[in-house]
Amino acid sequence: MIIQIMSNQNLSNKLILMTKVKISQLEYLLETQLRDPELVKNCLTSIRSTIFEWARNIQRKIKLLVGGSYMFGIDTIEADVDLMIVLNENDFDGMMKFIGTEKSICKDKKCPDQSLYCLLCKLDNVKNIQKVNTRIPLIELNYSNIDFDIALILLPTEIPNTPNWIEKVLEDEKNLAIGDRKILPLASYKANEFILEKIPKEDLRTKNFRFAIIAMKIWAKNSSIYGNKFGFLSGSILSIFISKIYLLYPNANLHVLLQRIFLTFLTWLGNFTNYFIKKCRLWVHSHYIQLTFIRT
């Protein structure tokens, strides 16, 4: 009996050791997907200084935010870094100072005006810079082989000079009147801030949270279901979803956390599918009765 207990204990210890080895291997694989933090930091410093130089040139006060997964300390090799410039629309005389005119073309580090687009064009390590004039004006560029997206958010109201200025901006009816899509990046940034308030700082559990997001991103991309432009999973969706599961199982290791994420995802998806099927059946049944009544 004693021998059997000892053998069971040894088996349990072996299983625990094997689990730790597998977790360490998985963490190592996920760590290889991360960029050098110092490189990104230096690139951000250079781009920030250029943006504030542009703000001084046009004599405007701006708010500069770095959003996306970078807020969670997640900076994978293929991911881009999202920046947002927020300013009062009444203090801004057109898009020309942001993306320049039609003649503003970046070629051989030469650009004809003092727009932000041209200032960024002249940086040594910048390449493939493009301007996108849509509902949210955007400058896309590659700096030291890192992709950056710089969005311009124009607000009809003044930006409050308070710590909770984003909340006040999102609650203002005048700002909401310009359309949800134009202030959507601010809402996403605020959602990330809310998640960060719930996640413990700089401990193993935070590491598990970040690794879970990286693993799910890789899985979604490899499964061809990543990209919010096509209605698939995005970084924001995964962050919100995984933070919910993480808060339900805060003490789970990385393996268990990933299992719970997939299990919950399948459960929720199954419940939604059943609900949708029931609604469809009711709709078809009701319309069938109506059609039968009309025919008779």
mmCIF file of C-alpha atoms in Angstrom:
data_model
loop_
_atom_site.group_PDB
_atom_site.id
_atom_site.type_symbol
_atom_site.label_atom_id
_atom_site.label_comp_id
_atom_site.label_asym_id
_atom_site.label_seq_id
_atom_site.Cartn_x
_atom_site.Cartn_y
_atom_site.Cartn_z
ATOM 1 C CA MET A 1 0.000 0.000 0.000
ATOM 2 C CA ILE A 2 2.812 2.376 0.916
ATOM 3 C CA ILE A 3 4.658 1.450 -2.279
ATOM 4 C CA GLN A 4 1.516 2.125 -4.320
ATOM 5 C CA ILE A 5 1.052 5.537 -2.694
ATOM 6 C CA MET A 6 4.692 6.374 -3.344
ATOM 7 C CA SER A 7 4.384 5.283 -6.974
ATOM 8 C CA ASN A 8 1.235 7.387 -7.397
ATOM 9 C CA GLN A 9 3.011 10.346 -5.855
ATOM 10 C CA ASN A 10 5.970 9.886 -8.185
ATOM 11 C CA LEU A 11 3.601 9.695 -11.148
ATOM 12 C CA SER A 12 1.892 12.891 -10.007
ATOM 13 C CA ASN A 13 5.245 14.642 -9.665
ATOM 14 C CA LYS A 14 6.223 13.495 -13.156
ATOM 15 C CA LEU A 15 2.967 14.805 -14.605
ATOM 16 C CA ILE A 16 3.474 18.159 -12.886
ATOM 17 C CA LEU A 17 7.034 18.303 -14.213
ATOM 18 C CA MET A 18 5.879 17.431 -17.740
ATOM 19 C CA THR A 19 3.208 20.139 -17.563
ATOM 20 C CA LYS A 20 5.767 22.706 -16.457
ATOM 21 C CA VAL A 21 8.075 21.688 -19.303
ATOM 22 C CA LYS A 22 5.263 22.000 -21.847
ATOM 23 C CA ILE A 23 4.246 25.394 -20.471
ATOM 24 C CA SER A 24 7.835 26.633 -20.593
ATOM 25 C CA GLN A 25 8.146 25.411 -24.186
ATOM 26 C CA LEU A 26 4.919 27.163 -25.148
ATOM 27 C CA GLU A 27 6.010 30.372 -23.429
ATOM 28 C CA TYR A 28 9.344 30.213 -25.242
ATOM 29 C CA LEU A 29 7.600 29.825 -28.606
ATOM 30 C CA LEU A 30 5.317 32.762 -27.838
ATOM 31 C CA GLU A 31 8.225 34.920 -26.674
ATOM 32 C CA THR A 32 9.899 34.416 -30.046
ATOM 33 C CA GLN A 33 6.913 36.211 -31.592
ATOM 34 C CA LEU A 34 7.697 39.421 -29.674
ATOM 35 C CA ARG A 35 9.778 42.279 -31.028
ATOM 36 C CA ASP A 36 12.717 43.889 -29.292
ATOM 37 C CA PRO A 37 11.058 46.359 -26.873
ATOM 38 C CA GLU A 38 13.972 48.797 -27.063
ATOM 39 C CA LEU A 39 13.682 49.008 -30.846
ATOM 40 C CA VAL A 40 9.974 49.819 -30.660
ATOM 41 C CA LYS A 41 10.583 52.308 -27.858
ATOM 42 C CA ASN A 42 13.222 54.158 -29.889
ATOM 43 C CA CYS A 43 10.978 54.234 -32.963
ATOM 44 C CA LEU A 44 8.082 55.589 -30.920
ATOM 45 C CA THR A 45 10.309 58.275 -29.423
ATOM 46 C CA SER A 46 11.348 59.458 -32.873
ATOM 47 C CA ILE A 47 7.795 59.470 -34.243
ATOM 48 C CA ARG A 48 6.462 61.208 -31.119
ATOM 49 C CA SER A 49 9.041 63.976 -31.390
ATOM 50 C CA THR A 50 8.121 64.487 -35.060
ATOM 51 C CA ILE A 51 4.413 64.705 -34.225
ATOM 52 C CA PHE A 52 4.986 67.252 -31.456
ATOM 53 C CA GLU A 53 7.279 69.222 -33.756
ATOM 54 C CA TRP A 54 4.415 69.309 -36.261
ATOM 55 C CA ALA A 55 2.026 70.446 -33.507
ATOM 56 C CA ARG A 56 4.377 73.312 -32.636
ATOM 57 C CA ASN A 57 4.637 74.282 -36.300
ATOM 58 C CA ILE A 58 0.866 74.554 -36.684
ATOM 59 C CA GLN A 59 0.566 76.047 -33.176
ATOM 60 C CA ARG A 60 -2.039 73.586 -31.976
ATOM 61 C CA LYS A 61 -2.460 71.624 -28.762
ATOM 62 C CA ILE A 62 -2.887 67.921 -29.345
ATOM 63 C CA LYS A 63 -3.415 64.723 -27.408
ATOM 64 C CA LEU A 64 -1.266 61.813 -28.535
ATOM 65 C CA LEU A 65 -2.250 58.270 -27.578
ATOM 66 C CA VAL A 66 -0.650 54.907 -28.271
ATOM 67 C CA GLY A 67 -3.367 52.267 -28.408
ATOM 68 C CA GLY A 68 -3.981 48.765 -29.666
ATOM 69 C CA SER A 69 -2.321 45.672 -28.259
ATOM 70 C CA TYR A 70 0.768 47.712 -27.444
ATOM 71 C CA MET A 71 -1.091 48.994 -24.374
ATOM 72 C CA PHE A 72 -1.020 45.448 -22.952
ATOM 73 C CA GLY A 73 2.696 45.050 -23.564
ATOM 74 C CA ILE A 74 1.935 42.874 -26.583
ATOM 75 C CA ASP A 75 4.073 43.756 -29.563
ATOM 76 C CA THR A 76 4.342 40.830 -31.937
ATOM 77 C CA ILE A 77 6.586 40.855 -34.976
ATOM 78 C CA GLU A 78 3.875 41.289 -37.616
ATOM 79 C CA ALA A 79 1.633 43.629 -35.598
ATOM 80 C CA ASP A 80 1.396 47.351 -36.251
ATOM 81 C CA VAL A 81 1.531 50.091 -33.620
ATOM 82 C CA ASP A 82 -1.519 52.351 -33.461
ATOM 83 C CA LEU A 83 -1.213 56.040 -32.620
ATOM 84 C CA MET A 84 -4.008 58.595 -32.316
ATOM 85 C CA ILE A 85 -3.773 62.358 -32.594
ATOM 86 C CA VAL A 86 -6.771 64.076 -31.015
ATOM 87 C CA LEU A 87 -7.514 67.772 -31.445
ATOM 88 C CA ASN A 88 -10.349 70.249 -31.656
ATOM 89 C CA GLU A 89 -11.770 70.547 -35.160
ATOM 90 C CA ASN A 90 -12.460 74.255 -34.656
ATOM 91 C CA ASP A 91 -8.745 74.787 -34.060
ATOM 92 C CA PHE A 92 -7.751 72.994 -37.230
ATOM 93 C CA ASP A 93 -7.926 74.467 -40.725
ATOM 94 C CA GLY A 94 -8.278 71.430 -42.935
ATOM 95 C CA MET A 95 -6.616 68.133 -43.669
ATOM 96 C CA MET A 96 -3.749 69.725 -45.565
ATOM 97 C CA LYS A 97 -1.685 70.171 -42.426
ATOM 98 C CA PHE A 98 -2.071 66.487 -41.627
ATOM 99 C CA ILE A 99 -1.802 64.623 -44.923
ATOM 100 C CA GLY A 100 -0.845 67.511 -47.211
ATOM 101 C CA THR A 101 -2.261 68.266 -50.643
ATOM 102 C CA GLU A 102 -2.581 66.051 -53.693
ATOM 103 C CA LYS A 103 0.885 67.230 -54.708
ATOM 104 C CA SER A 104 2.323 66.072 -51.395
ATOM 105 C CA ILE A 105 4.095 62.940 -52.544
ATOM 106 C CA CYS A 106 6.941 61.364 -50.639
ATOM 107 C CA LYS A 107 9.715 60.627 -53.112
ATOM 108 C CA ASP A 108 13.418 60.235 -52.357
ATOM 109 C CA LYS A 109 12.899 61.781 -48.915
ATOM 110 C CA LYS A 110 11.562 64.949 -50.520
ATOM 111 C CA CYS A 111 8.142 66.412 -49.830
ATOM 112 C CA PRO A 112 6.912 69.907 -50.776
ATOM 113 C CA ASP A 113 5.161 71.108 -47.593
ATOM 114 C CA GLN A 114 5.237 71.051 -43.785
ATOM 115 C CA SER A 115 2.379 68.612 -43.281
ATOM 116 C CA LEU A 116 2.837 65.766 -40.834
ATOM 117 C CA TYR A 117 2.930 63.419 -43.802
ATOM 118 C CA CYS A 118 5.916 65.277 -45.244
ATOM 119 C CA LEU A 119 7.725 65.575 -41.911
ATOM 120 C CA LEU A 120 7.455 61.827 -41.398
ATOM 121 C CA CYS A 121 8.516 61.234 -44.988
ATOM 122 C CA LYS A 122 11.835 62.979 -44.342
ATOM 123 C CA LEU A 123 12.813 60.702 -41.444
ATOM 124 C CA ASP A 124 15.757 58.476 -42.323
ATOM 125 C CA ASN A 125 14.269 55.105 -41.412
ATOM 126 C CA VAL A 126 10.786 55.713 -42.851
ATOM 127 C CA LYS A 127 9.614 53.871 -45.945
ATOM 128 C CA ASN A 128 6.331 52.898 -47.596
ATOM 129 C CA ILE A 129 4.522 55.919 -46.181
ATOM 130 C CA GLN A 130 0.940 56.340 -47.377
ATOM 131 C CA LYS A 131 -1.940 58.667 -46.588
ATOM 132 C CA VAL A 132 -5.505 57.421 -46.358
ATOM 133 C CA ASN A 133 -8.200 60.102 -46.489
ATOM 134 C CA THR A 134 -11.314 58.380 -45.138
ATOM 135 C CA ARG A 135 -13.703 59.108 -42.272
ATOM 136 C CA ILE A 136 -10.720 58.831 -39.980
ATOM 137 C CA PRO A 137 -7.675 60.312 -41.779
ATOM 138 C CA LEU A 138 -4.748 57.953 -41.492
ATOM 139 C CA ILE A 139 -1.027 57.930 -42.180
ATOM 140 C CA GLU A 140 0.511 54.497 -42.623
ATOM 141 C CA LEU A 141 4.267 54.072 -42.584
ATOM 142 C CA ASN A 142 7.048 51.617 -41.947
ATOM 143 C CA TYR A 143 9.761 52.774 -39.568
ATOM 144 C CA SER A 144 12.748 50.463 -39.038
ATOM 145 C CA ASN A 145 10.657 47.548 -40.363
ATOM 146 C CA ILE A 146 7.830 48.278 -37.904
ATOM 147 C CA ASP A 147 4.417 49.324 -39.229
ATOM 148 C CA PHE A 148 2.761 52.354 -37.658
ATOM 149 C CA ASP A 149 -0.773 53.674 -38.161
ATOM 150 C CA ILE A 150 -1.317 57.306 -37.158
ATOM 151 C CA ALA A 151 -4.977 58.326 -37.022
ATOM 152 C CA LEU A 152 -6.339 61.853 -36.746
ATOM 153 C CA ILE A 153 -9.462 62.333 -34.628
ATOM 154 C CA LEU A 154 -11.139 65.710 -35.037
ATOM 155 C CA LEU A 155 -13.585 66.712 -32.316
ATOM 156 C CA PRO A 156 -16.169 69.511 -32.579
ATOM 157 C CA THR A 157 -15.726 70.334 -28.887
ATOM 158 C CA GLU A 158 -12.734 71.452 -26.889
ATOM 159 C CA ILE A 159 -10.652 68.726 -25.298
ATOM 160 C CA PRO A 160 -11.003 68.870 -21.498
ATOM 161 C CA ASN A 161 -7.730 69.305 -19.663
ATOM 162 C CA THR A 162 -8.535 66.669 -17.049
ATOM 163 C CA PRO A 163 -7.303 63.105 -16.398
ATOM 164 C CA ASN A 164 -10.667 61.645 -17.461
ATOM 165 C CA TRP A 165 -10.895 63.719 -20.638
ATOM 166 C CA ILE A 166 -11.639 60.683 -22.825
ATOM 167 C CA GLU A 167 -14.771 59.863 -20.823
ATOM 168 C CA LYS A 168 -16.012 63.434 -21.120
ATOM 169 C CA VAL A 169 -15.331 63.444 -24.852
ATOM 170 C CA LEU A 170 -17.256 60.192 -25.336
ATOM 171 C CA GLU A 171 -20.179 61.455 -23.242
ATOM 172 C CA ASP A 172 -20.525 64.748 -25.112
ATOM 173 C CA GLU A 173 -23.508 64.701 -27.476
ATOM 174 C CA LYS A 174 -21.776 66.983 -29.974
ATOM 175 C CA ASN A 175 -18.941 64.494 -30.329
ATOM 176 C CA LEU A 176 -21.373 61.598 -30.678
ATOM 177 C CA ALA A 177 -23.221 63.522 -33.381
ATOM 178 C CA ILE A 178 -20.235 63.345 -35.753
ATOM 179 C CA GLY A 179 -20.689 59.576 -35.992
ATOM 180 C CA ASP A 180 -19.594 56.583 -33.977
ATOM 181 C CA ARG A 181 -16.941 55.548 -36.476
ATOM 182 C CA LYS A 182 -15.037 58.818 -36.145
ATOM 183 C CA ILE A 183 -14.556 58.447 -32.392
ATOM 184 C CA LEU A 184 -14.401 54.645 -32.342
ATOM 185 C CA PRO A 185 -10.600 54.599 -31.757
ATOM 186 C CA LEU A 186 -11.117 56.609 -28.561
ATOM 187 C CA ALA A 187 -13.746 54.139 -27.363
ATOM 188 C CA SER A 188 -11.362 51.243 -28.072
ATOM 189 C CA TYR A 189 -8.604 53.010 -26.161
ATOM 190 C CA LYS A 190 -10.922 53.525 -23.186
ATOM 191 C CA ALA A 191 -11.942 49.857 -23.301
ATOM 192 C CA ASN A 192 -8.273 48.855 -23.127
ATOM 193 C CA GLU A 193 -7.773 51.181 -20.166
ATOM 194 C CA PHE A 194 -10.700 49.524 -18.405
ATOM 195 C CA ILE A 195 -9.204 46.073 -19.014
ATOM 196 C CA LEU A 196 -5.837 47.197 -17.659
ATOM 197 C CA GLU A 197 -7.519 48.370 -14.467
ATOM 198 C CA LYS A 198 -8.838 44.843 -13.900
ATOM 199 C CA ILE A 199 -5.632 42.960 -14.711
ATOM 200 C CA PRO A 200 -2.915 42.778 -12.015
ATOM 201 C CA LYS A 201 0.286 44.549 -12.972
ATOM 202 C CA GLU A 202 3.631 42.861 -13.598
ATOM 203 C CA ASP A 203 3.051 39.378 -12.226
ATOM 204 C CA LEU A 204 2.807 35.863 -13.624
ATOM 205 C CA ARG A 205 -0.922 36.160 -14.199
ATOM 206 C CA THR A 206 -0.420 39.236 -16.353
ATOM 207 C CA LYS A 207 2.143 37.257 -18.326
ATOM 208 C CA ASN A 208 -0.399 34.473 -18.851
ATOM 209 C CA PHE A 209 -2.953 37.036 -20.014
ATOM 210 C CA ARG A 210 -0.575 38.494 -22.592
ATOM 211 C CA PHE A 211 0.590 35.087 -23.811
ATOM 212 C CA ALA A 212 -3.025 33.945 -24.172
ATOM 213 C CA ILE A 213 -3.782 36.910 -26.448
ATOM 214 C CA ILE A 214 -0.679 36.221 -28.546
ATOM 215 C CA ALA A 215 -1.551 32.526 -28.854
ATOM 216 C CA MET A 216 -5.144 33.290 -29.868
ATOM 217 C CA LYS A 217 -3.973 35.825 -32.439
ATOM 218 C CA ILE A 218 -1.650 33.264 -33.999
ATOM 219 C CA TRP A 219 -4.430 30.663 -33.990
ATOM 220 C CA ALA A 220 -6.927 33.070 -35.575
ATOM 221 C CA LYS A 221 -4.477 34.138 -38.282
ATOM 222 C CA ASN A 222 -3.501 30.556 -39.081
ATOM 223 C CA SER A 223 -7.203 29.662 -39.216
ATOM 224 C CA SER A 224 -7.902 32.575 -41.607
ATOM 225 C CA ILE A 225 -10.437 34.153 -39.241
ATOM 226 C CA TYR A 226 -8.483 37.254 -38.208
ATOM 227 C CA GLY A 227 -9.264 40.756 -39.452
ATOM 228 C CA ASN A 228 -12.085 43.065 -38.381
ATOM 229 C CA LYS A 229 -12.368 44.450 -41.919
ATOM 230 C CA PHE A 230 -13.986 41.168 -42.906
ATOM 231 C CA GLY A 231 -16.020 40.746 -39.726
ATOM 232 C CA PHE A 232 -13.596 38.243 -38.195
ATOM 233 C CA LEU A 233 -11.749 38.348 -34.888
ATOM 234 C CA SER A 234 -9.588 41.386 -34.197
ATOM 235 C CA GLY A 235 -7.119 42.411 -31.532
ATOM 236 C CA SER A 236 -9.785 44.407 -29.681
ATOM 237 C CA ILE A 237 -12.315 41.571 -29.774
ATOM 238 C CA LEU A 238 -9.774 39.031 -28.536
ATOM 239 C CA SER A 239 -8.594 41.343 -25.751
ATOM 240 C CA ILE A 240 -12.126 41.856 -24.422
ATOM 241 C CA PHE A 241 -13.046 38.189 -24.765
ATOM 242 C CA ILE A 242 -9.852 36.849 -23.163
ATOM 243 C CA SER A 243 -9.978 39.387 -20.332
ATOM 244 C CA LYS A 244 -13.443 38.063 -19.438
ATOM 245 C CA ILE A 245 -12.176 34.463 -19.294
ATOM 246 C CA TYR A 246 -9.051 35.567 -17.447
ATOM 247 C CA LEU A 247 -11.122 37.254 -14.736
ATOM 248 C CA LEU A 248 -13.208 34.092 -14.367
ATOM 249 C CA TYR A 249 -10.074 31.946 -13.938
ATOM 250 C CA PRO A 250 -7.385 34.314 -12.587
ATOM 251 C CA ASN A 251 -5.208 31.574 -11.063
ATOM 252 C CA ALA A 252 -5.131 29.292 -14.102
ATOM 253 C CA ASN A 253 -1.835 28.577 -15.813
ATOM 254 C CA LEU A 254 -1.407 29.246 -19.510
ATOM 255 C CA HIS A 255 -2.516 25.783 -20.671
ATOM 256 C CA VAL A 256 -5.670 25.806 -18.560
ATOM 257 C CA LEU A 257 -6.430 29.390 -19.560
ATOM 258 C CA LEU A 258 -6.259 28.520 -23.264
ATOM 259 C CA GLN A 259 -8.454 25.467 -22.693
ATOM 260 C CA ARG A 260 -11.026 27.593 -20.873
ATOM 261 C CA ILE A 261 -10.943 30.187 -23.640
ATOM 262 C CA PHE A 262 -11.766 27.619 -26.332
ATOM 263 C CA LEU A 263 -14.311 25.842 -24.140
ATOM 264 C CA THR A 264 -16.108 29.090 -23.332
ATOM 265 C CA PHE A 265 -15.913 30.212 -26.945
ATOM 266 C CA LEU A 266 -17.501 26.975 -28.148
ATOM 267 C CA THR A 267 -20.146 27.110 -25.406
ATOM 268 C CA TRP A 268 -21.109 30.687 -26.178
ATOM 269 C CA LEU A 269 -21.041 29.983 -29.893
ATOM 270 C CA GLY A 270 -23.232 26.919 -29.389
ATOM 271 C CA ASN A 271 -25.737 28.864 -27.295
ATOM 272 C CA PHE A 272 -25.829 31.645 -29.859
ATOM 273 C CA THR A 273 -26.252 29.151 -32.700
ATOM 274 C CA ASN A 274 -29.114 27.384 -30.924
ATOM 275 C CA TYR A 275 -30.763 30.728 -30.174
ATOM 276 C CA PHE A 276 -30.338 31.815 -33.788
ATOM 277 C CA ILE A 277 -31.740 28.522 -35.123
ATOM 278 C CA LYS A 278 -34.771 28.768 -32.821
ATOM 279 C CA LYS A 279 -35.423 32.330 -33.972
ATOM 280 C CA CYS A 280 -35.119 31.250 -37.605
ATOM 281 C CA ARG A 281 -37.521 28.366 -37.057
ATOM 282 C CA LEU A 282 -40.051 30.656 -35.379
ATOM 283 C CA TRP A 283 -39.681 33.175 -38.190
ATOM 284 C CA VAL A 284 -40.114 30.517 -40.895
ATOM 285 C CA HIS A 285 -43.039 28.956 -39.045
ATOM 286 C CA SER A 286 -44.829 32.283 -38.562
ATOM 287 C CA HIS A 287 -44.283 33.278 -42.181
ATOM 288 C CA TYR A 288 -45.426 29.857 -43.354
ATOM 289 C CA ILE A 289 -48.679 30.323 -41.424
ATOM 290 C CA GLN A 290 -49.096 33.797 -42.926
ATOM 291 C CA LEU A 291 -48.428 32.503 -46.436
ATOM 292 C CA THR A 292 -50.844 29.607 -45.917
ATOM 293 C CA PHE A 293 -53.495 32.019 -44.676
ATOM 294 C CA ILE A 294 -52.975 34.308 -47.674
ATOM 295 C CA ARG A 295 -53.158 31.426 -50.140
ATOM 296 C CA THR A 296 -56.367 30.103 -48.643
#
